[in-house]
Amino acid sequence: MKVFFLGTGAGVPAKARNVTSIALKLLDERRAIWLFDCGEATQHQILHTTIKPRRIEKVFITHLHGDHIYGLPGFLASRSHQGGKEKLTVYGPKGIKEYIEVSLSVSQTYLQYPLEIIEIDEGIVCCDDQFIVTAKKLDHGIPSFGYRVVEKDLPGTLMADQLIEDGVRPGPIFKRIKEGETITLEDGRIINPKDYVGPPQMGRIVTILGDTRFCSAAIELARNANLLVHEATFANGEEQLAHDYYHSTIAQAAAVAQQAGVEQLCLTHISSRYERSEWSQLEEQAKVDFPAAVLAEDFKEIDIPRK
């Protein structure tokens, strides 16, 4: 599980930062990638990476401001042209269905893969045997959501060497033991899986928020997350400006991380008013309140290992 930043800027594309798009790489877990927001030129950013559009199986849109969705029609079309055949599901606030359908219809774009569009509200967005994704409304000028991605706990590691040492031959029986089945061997011995399977591996939690002021919903979504991705459009000292434009300062993002008890905070959606020479100062501002904070940059990747 890795979080890869395709765009980390706010409002309009800039030379140093493209607008928002974040890839959650789940290649080991499900040979797939999930995309969070798709700002203008996201497909251009992808060209500079090893990401294959056909691997992207889900797109989660936080809100309908242009810097988060203008790249979506182009990406959907390119995925089709580049050999994407598998189903793609787009989740987003009310209005995302009309936006996509009108864009594709007017441009006479015909996709070569099934496209499902789900307009969301608060609660469980999607759930399968590996992950559960929930959403909550944040505090922005238009409906803006944050997403909490929870990996379900995994079975513990099978102690295969110990089984072999105890005279159990490798084969399908190993799988049954790992899945928790009690086995009676031909010689009458009973194999209790608790004796040969380690403790469960805790699933990881990633919280990715849309644009927002400081709010309790952000804290709830981020509770005990391994990684929180939070917007920090403005530097400290610009609290009034952040409030007026429904955004957050660095200190406010750090306060969410602190109150939620997250392991790591990554700040994104940085205003283009801050030059590259100022980025290290912005990161230092965050570290004052939350030492495990980093500032996102385009093409930065954060690994989220299992414990």
GROMACS .gro file of C-alpha atoms in nm:
model
  307
    1MET     CA    1   0.000   0.000   0.000
    2LYS     CA    2   0.151   0.327  -0.115
    3VAL     CA    3   0.016   0.680  -0.157
    4PHE     CA    4   0.148   0.855  -0.466
    5PHE     CA    5   0.086   1.225  -0.531
    6LEU     CA    6   0.012   1.315  -0.893
    7GLY     CA    7  -0.085   1.673  -0.811
    8THR     CA    8  -0.054   1.874  -0.491
    9GLY     CA    9  -0.148   2.231  -0.578
   10ALA     CA   10  -0.457   2.440  -0.509
   11GLY     CA   11  -0.687   2.617  -0.753
   12VAL     CA   12  -0.495   2.631  -1.080
   13PRO     CA   13  -0.204   2.434  -1.231
   14ALA     CA   14   0.140   2.578  -1.161
   15LYS     CA   15   0.486   2.492  -1.289
   16ALA     CA   16   0.591   2.339  -0.958
   17ARG     CA   17   0.260   2.177  -0.860
   18ASN     CA   18  -0.023   2.041  -1.070
   19VAL     CA   19  -0.375   2.041  -0.926
   20THR     CA   20  -0.505   1.769  -0.700
   21SER     CA   21  -0.487   1.398  -0.773
   22ILE     CA   22  -0.371   1.119  -0.542
   23ALA     CA   23  -0.314   0.754  -0.632
   24LEU     CA   24  -0.354   0.485  -0.366
   25LYS     CA   25  -0.143   0.201  -0.502
   26LEU     CA   26  -0.275  -0.140  -0.398
   27LEU     CA   27  -0.068  -0.346  -0.639
   28ASP     CA   28   0.037  -0.612  -0.388
   29GLU     CA   29  -0.305  -0.623  -0.223
   30ARG     CA   30  -0.528  -0.641  -0.535
   31ARG     CA   31  -0.315  -0.552  -0.841
   32ALA     CA   32  -0.508  -0.226  -0.865
   33ILE     CA   33  -0.486   0.148  -0.806
   34TRP     CA   34  -0.748   0.383  -0.666
   35LEU     CA   35  -0.750   0.749  -0.766
   36PHE     CA   36  -0.865   1.028  -0.537
   37ASP     CA   37  -0.964   1.336  -0.738
   38CYS     CA   38  -0.859   1.399  -1.095
   39GLY     CA   39  -0.761   1.759  -1.153
   40GLU     CA   40  -0.670   1.904  -1.491
   41ALA     CA   41  -0.380   1.725  -1.666
   42THR     CA   42  -0.379   1.427  -1.430
   43GLN     CA   43  -0.333   1.201  -1.731
   44HIS     CA   44  -0.023   1.403  -1.826
   45GLN     CA   45   0.116   1.350  -1.477
   46ILE     CA   46   0.053   0.976  -1.509
   47LEU     CA   47   0.272   0.971  -1.822
   48HIS     CA   48   0.572   1.054  -1.602
   49THR     CA   49   0.510   0.752  -1.376
   50THR     CA   50   0.487   0.374  -1.395
   51ILE     CA   51   0.111   0.390  -1.329
   52LYS     CA   52  -0.097   0.213  -1.594
   53PRO     CA   53  -0.445   0.367  -1.638
   54ARG     CA   54  -0.598   0.023  -1.692
   55ARG     CA   55  -0.492  -0.067  -1.337
   56ILE     CA   56  -0.709   0.211  -1.194
   57GLU     CA   57  -1.032   0.043  -1.087
   58LYS     CA   58  -1.191   0.311  -0.868
   59VAL     CA   59  -1.196   0.690  -0.867
   60PHE     CA   60  -1.313   0.878  -0.557
   61ILE     CA   61  -1.402   1.245  -0.610
   62THR     CA   62  -1.406   1.460  -0.298
   63HIS     CA   63  -1.598   1.755  -0.442
   64LEU     CA   64  -1.690   1.920  -0.770
   65HIS     CA   65  -1.459   2.221  -0.782
   66GLY     CA   66  -1.274   2.229  -1.111
   67ASP     CA   67  -0.925   2.173  -0.973
   68HIS     CA   68  -1.047   1.832  -0.855
   69ILE     CA   69  -1.248   1.712  -1.159
   70TYR     CA   70  -1.140   1.886  -1.480
   71GLY     CA   71  -0.904   1.602  -1.567
   72LEU     CA   72  -1.166   1.329  -1.529
   73PRO     CA   73  -1.326   1.319  -1.879
   74GLY     CA   74  -0.983   1.312  -2.044
   75PHE     CA   75  -0.860   1.039  -1.813
   76LEU     CA   76  -1.169   0.825  -1.877
   77ALA     CA   77  -1.122   0.859  -2.253
   78SER     CA   78  -0.748   0.788  -2.241
   79ARG     CA   79  -0.801   0.478  -2.028
   80SER     CA   80  -1.020   0.343  -2.306
   81HIS     CA   81  -0.772   0.432  -2.582
   82GLN     CA   82  -0.488   0.272  -2.386
   83GLY     CA   83  -0.643  -0.071  -2.363
   84GLY     CA   84  -0.850  -0.047  -2.048
   85LYS     CA   85  -1.122  -0.312  -2.063
   86GLU     CA   86  -1.201  -0.373  -1.697
   87LYS     CA   87  -1.487  -0.199  -1.519
   88LEU     CA   88  -1.417   0.139  -1.360
   89THR     CA   89  -1.629   0.282  -1.079
   90VAL     CA   90  -1.642   0.654  -1.002
   91TYR     CA   91  -1.771   0.772  -0.664
   92GLY     CA   92  -1.851   1.134  -0.592
   93PRO     CA   93  -2.102   1.393  -0.469
   94LYS     CA   94  -2.434   1.454  -0.638
   95GLY     CA   95  -2.369   1.608  -0.979
   96ILE     CA   96  -2.071   1.391  -1.071
   97LYS     CA   97  -2.291   1.163  -1.284
   98GLU     CA   98  -2.428   1.453  -1.489
   99TYR     CA   99  -2.081   1.605  -1.529
  100ILE     CA  100  -1.932   1.284  -1.665
  101GLU     CA  101  -2.225   1.187  -1.885
  102VAL     CA  102  -2.255   1.532  -2.045
  103SER     CA  103  -1.879   1.556  -2.101
  104LEU     CA  104  -1.865   1.217  -2.271
  105SER     CA  105  -2.186   1.275  -2.469
  106VAL     CA  106  -2.095   1.620  -2.605
  107SER     CA  107  -1.747   1.503  -2.704
  108GLN     CA  108  -1.892   1.181  -2.851
  109THR     CA  109  -1.655   0.973  -2.642
  110TYR     CA  110  -1.735   0.602  -2.633
  111LEU     CA  111  -1.564   0.395  -2.367
  112GLN     CA  112  -1.451   0.039  -2.430
  113TYR     CA  113  -1.508  -0.062  -2.070
  114PRO     CA  114  -1.805  -0.061  -1.828
  115LEU     CA  115  -1.832   0.264  -1.631
  116GLU     CA  116  -2.032   0.281  -1.310
  117ILE     CA  117  -2.099   0.618  -1.147
  118ILE     CA  118  -2.217   0.623  -0.786
  119GLU     CA  119  -2.328   0.947  -0.622
  120ILE     CA  120  -2.245   0.922  -0.255
  121ASP     CA  121  -2.362   1.054   0.077
  122GLU     CA  122  -2.225   1.002   0.426
  123GLY     CA  123  -2.166   0.645   0.533
  124ILE     CA  124  -2.022   0.334   0.371
  125VAL     CA  125  -1.924   0.405   0.011
  126CYS     CA  126  -1.797   0.061  -0.083
  127CYS     CA  127  -1.702  -0.260   0.092
  128ASP     CA  128  -1.556  -0.597  -0.010
  129ASP     CA  129  -1.357  -0.875   0.155
  130GLN     CA  130  -1.043  -0.657   0.167
  131PHE     CA  131  -1.143  -0.295   0.223
  132ILE     CA  132  -1.419  -0.074   0.355
  133VAL     CA  133  -1.442   0.291   0.250
  134THR     CA  134  -1.655   0.539   0.440
  135ALA     CA  135  -1.722   0.905   0.372
  136LYS     CA  136  -1.821   1.212   0.573
  137LYS     CA  137  -1.906   1.566   0.473
  138LEU     CA  138  -1.646   1.826   0.557
  139ASP     CA  139  -1.677   2.204   0.589
  140HIS     CA  140  -1.631   2.364   0.247
  141GLY     CA  141  -1.819   2.608   0.024
  142ILE     CA  142  -1.983   2.320  -0.164
  143PRO     CA  143  -2.042   1.960  -0.052
  144SER     CA  144  -1.694   1.817   0.006
  145PHE     CA  145  -1.621   1.471   0.138
  146GLY     CA  146  -1.336   1.297   0.313
  147TYR     CA  147  -1.271   0.927   0.264
  148ARG     CA  148  -1.151   0.675   0.522
  149VAL     CA  149  -1.002   0.362   0.365
  150VAL     CA  150  -0.976   0.071   0.610
  151GLU     CA  151  -0.799  -0.250   0.519
  152LYS     CA  152  -0.958  -0.546   0.693
  153ASP     CA  153  -0.738  -0.746   0.930
  154LEU     CA  154  -0.543  -1.028   0.768
  155PRO     CA  155  -0.491  -1.381   0.906
  156GLY     CA  156  -0.168  -1.438   1.089
  157THR     CA  157   0.137  -1.596   0.928
  158LEU     CA  158   0.131  -1.975   0.894
  159MET     CA  159   0.422  -2.140   1.078
  160ALA     CA  160   0.496  -2.379   0.793
  161ASP     CA  161   0.839  -2.482   0.924
  162GLN     CA  162   0.689  -2.583   1.256
  163LEU     CA  163   0.419  -2.790   1.082
  164ILE     CA  164   0.679  -2.974   0.876
  165GLU     CA  165   0.891  -3.033   1.186
  166ASP     CA  166   0.585  -3.183   1.356
  167GLY     CA  167   0.536  -3.423   1.067
  168VAL     CA  168   0.263  -3.248   0.867
  169ARG     CA  169   0.329  -3.272   0.496
  170PRO     CA  170   0.284  -2.954   0.284
  171GLY     CA  171  -0.024  -2.936   0.065
  172PRO     CA  172  -0.385  -2.812   0.069
  173ILE     CA  173  -0.397  -2.894   0.439
  174PHE     CA  174  -0.172  -2.593   0.506
  175LYS     CA  175  -0.432  -2.361   0.354
  176ARG     CA  176  -0.708  -2.514   0.567
  177ILE     CA  177  -0.502  -2.466   0.882
  178LYS     CA  178  -0.424  -2.102   0.791
  179GLU     CA  179  -0.797  -2.041   0.742
  180GLY     CA  180  -0.861  -2.160   1.098
  181GLU     CA  181  -0.982  -2.514   1.042
  182THR     CA  182  -0.901  -2.777   1.304
  183ILE     CA  183  -0.753  -3.081   1.130
  184THR     CA  184  -0.746  -3.447   1.235
  185LEU     CA  185  -0.447  -3.626   1.083
  186GLU     CA  186  -0.445  -3.989   0.968
  187ASP     CA  187  -0.254  -4.089   1.281
  188GLY     CA  188  -0.526  -3.938   1.497
  189ARG     CA  189  -0.341  -3.625   1.603
  190ILE     CA  190  -0.544  -3.306   1.612
  191ILE     CA  191  -0.391  -2.992   1.464
  192ASN     CA  192  -0.522  -2.678   1.631
  193PRO     CA  193  -0.467  -2.377   1.402
  194LYS     CA  194  -0.401  -2.156   1.705
  195ASP     CA  195  -0.076  -2.346   1.757
  196TYR     CA  196   0.049  -2.286   1.404
  197VAL     CA  197  -0.086  -1.947   1.298
  198GLY     CA  198   0.053  -1.620   1.427
  199PRO     CA  199  -0.162  -1.332   1.551
  200PRO     CA  200  -0.377  -1.147   1.294
  201GLN     CA  201  -0.212  -0.864   1.105
  202MET     CA  202  -0.392  -0.539   1.168
  203GLY     CA  203  -0.527  -0.370   0.859
  204ARG     CA  204  -0.398  -0.028   0.765
  205ILE     CA  205  -0.601   0.294   0.758
  206VAL     CA  206  -0.559   0.582   0.515
  207THR     CA  207  -0.767   0.899   0.536
  208ILE     CA  208  -0.779   1.134   0.237
  209LEU     CA  209  -0.974   1.455   0.283
  210GLY     CA  210  -1.120   1.696   0.035
  211ASP     CA  211  -1.100   2.073   0.081
  212THR     CA  212  -1.218   2.179   0.424
  213ARG     CA  213  -1.198   2.412   0.718
  214PHE     CA  214  -1.101   2.260   1.053
  215CYS     CA  215  -1.395   2.038   1.155
  216SER     CA  216  -1.489   1.743   1.376
  217ALA     CA  217  -1.574   1.524   1.076
  218ALA     CA  218  -1.210   1.536   0.966
  219ILE     CA  219  -1.101   1.416   1.309
  220GLU     CA  220  -1.352   1.130   1.305
  221LEU     CA  221  -1.241   1.016   0.960
  222ALA     CA  222  -0.875   1.028   1.061
  223ARG     CA  223  -0.907   0.850   1.396
  224ASN     CA  224  -0.598   0.628   1.448
  225ALA     CA  225  -0.509   0.636   1.079
  226ASN     CA  226  -0.166   0.525   0.962
  227LEU     CA  227  -0.167   0.822   0.725
  228LEU     CA  228  -0.379   1.135   0.705
  229VAL     CA  229  -0.368   1.340   0.386
  230HIS     CA  230  -0.502   1.685   0.474
  231GLU     CA  231  -0.520   2.004   0.276
  232ALA     CA  232  -0.307   2.296   0.398
  233THR     CA  233  -0.381   2.565   0.145
  234PHE     CA  234  -0.252   2.844   0.366
  235ALA     CA  235   0.044   2.898   0.596
  236ASN     CA  236   0.005   2.979   0.963
  237GLY     CA  237  -0.096   3.339   1.018
  238GLU     CA  238  -0.353   3.326   0.737
  239GLU     CA  239  -0.637   3.192   0.950
  240GLN     CA  240  -0.889   3.455   0.842
  241LEU     CA  241  -0.814   3.397   0.475
  242ALA     CA  242  -0.844   3.022   0.523
  243HIS     CA  243  -1.178   3.065   0.697
  244ASP     CA  244  -1.314   3.298   0.430
  245TYR     CA  245  -1.225   3.056   0.150
  246TYR     CA  246  -1.328   2.739   0.341
  247HIS     CA  247  -0.974   2.604   0.365
  248SER     CA  248  -0.723   2.511   0.635
  249THR     CA  249  -0.391   2.640   0.758
  250ILE     CA  250  -0.097   2.416   0.834
  251ALA     CA  251  -0.158   2.441   1.209
  252GLN     CA  252  -0.523   2.346   1.166
  253ALA     CA  253  -0.428   2.037   0.967
  254ALA     CA  254  -0.174   1.947   1.234
  255ALA     CA  255  -0.442   1.989   1.502
  256VAL     CA  256  -0.665   1.737   1.321
  257ALA     CA  257  -0.376   1.489   1.307
  258GLN     CA  258  -0.294   1.541   1.672
  259GLN     CA  259  -0.652   1.507   1.797
  260ALA     CA  260  -0.716   1.202   1.577
  261GLY     CA  261  -0.404   1.022   1.695
  262VAL     CA  262  -0.270   0.951   1.345
  263GLU     CA  263   0.078   0.810   1.282
  264GLN     CA  264   0.173   1.037   0.994
  265LEU     CA  265   0.039   1.355   0.837
  266CYS     CA  266   0.094   1.463   0.478
  267LEU     CA  267  -0.001   1.818   0.381
  268THR     CA  268  -0.125   1.885   0.028
  269HIS     CA  269  -0.335   2.134  -0.178
  270ILE     CA  270  -0.068   2.400  -0.131
  271SER     CA  271  -0.138   2.748  -0.266
  272SER     CA  272   0.081   2.862  -0.555
  273ARG     CA  273   0.151   3.182  -0.360
  274TYR     CA  274   0.425   2.986  -0.181
  275GLU     CA  275   0.745   2.954  -0.382
  276ARG     CA  276   0.952   2.637  -0.382
  277SER     CA  277   1.206   2.813  -0.159
  278GLU     CA  278   0.934   2.843   0.108
  279TRP     CA  279   0.824   2.479   0.110
  280SER     CA  280   1.070   2.369   0.375
  281GLN     CA  281   0.946   2.649   0.601
  282LEU     CA  282   0.588   2.528   0.556
  283GLU     CA  283   0.690   2.177   0.656
  284GLU     CA  284   0.871   2.310   0.962
  285GLN     CA  285   0.557   2.497   1.064
  286ALA     CA  286   0.371   2.165   1.065
  287LYS     CA  287   0.643   1.980   1.257
  288VAL     CA  288   0.617   2.229   1.544
  289ASP     CA  289   0.269   2.095   1.623
  290PHE     CA  290   0.300   1.746   1.472
  291PRO     CA  291   0.655   1.613   1.429
  292ALA     CA  292   0.550   1.328   1.197
  293ALA     CA  293   0.438   1.570   0.927
  294VAL     CA  294   0.563   1.603   0.571
  295LEU     CA  295   0.477   1.836   0.287
  296ALA     CA  296   0.353   1.667  -0.030
  297GLU     CA  297   0.516   1.733  -0.365
  298ASP     CA  298   0.418   1.612  -0.709
  299PHE     CA  299   0.545   1.255  -0.759
  300LYS     CA  300   0.616   1.202  -0.389
  301GLU     CA  301   0.537   0.850  -0.268
  302ILE     CA  302   0.465   0.738   0.089
  303ASP     CA  303   0.486   0.371   0.179
  304ILE     CA  304   0.244   0.240   0.441
  305PRO     CA  305   0.395  -0.083   0.579
  306ARG     CA  306   0.212  -0.342   0.785
  307LYS     CA  307   0.304  -0.356   1.150
   0.00000   0.00000   0.00000
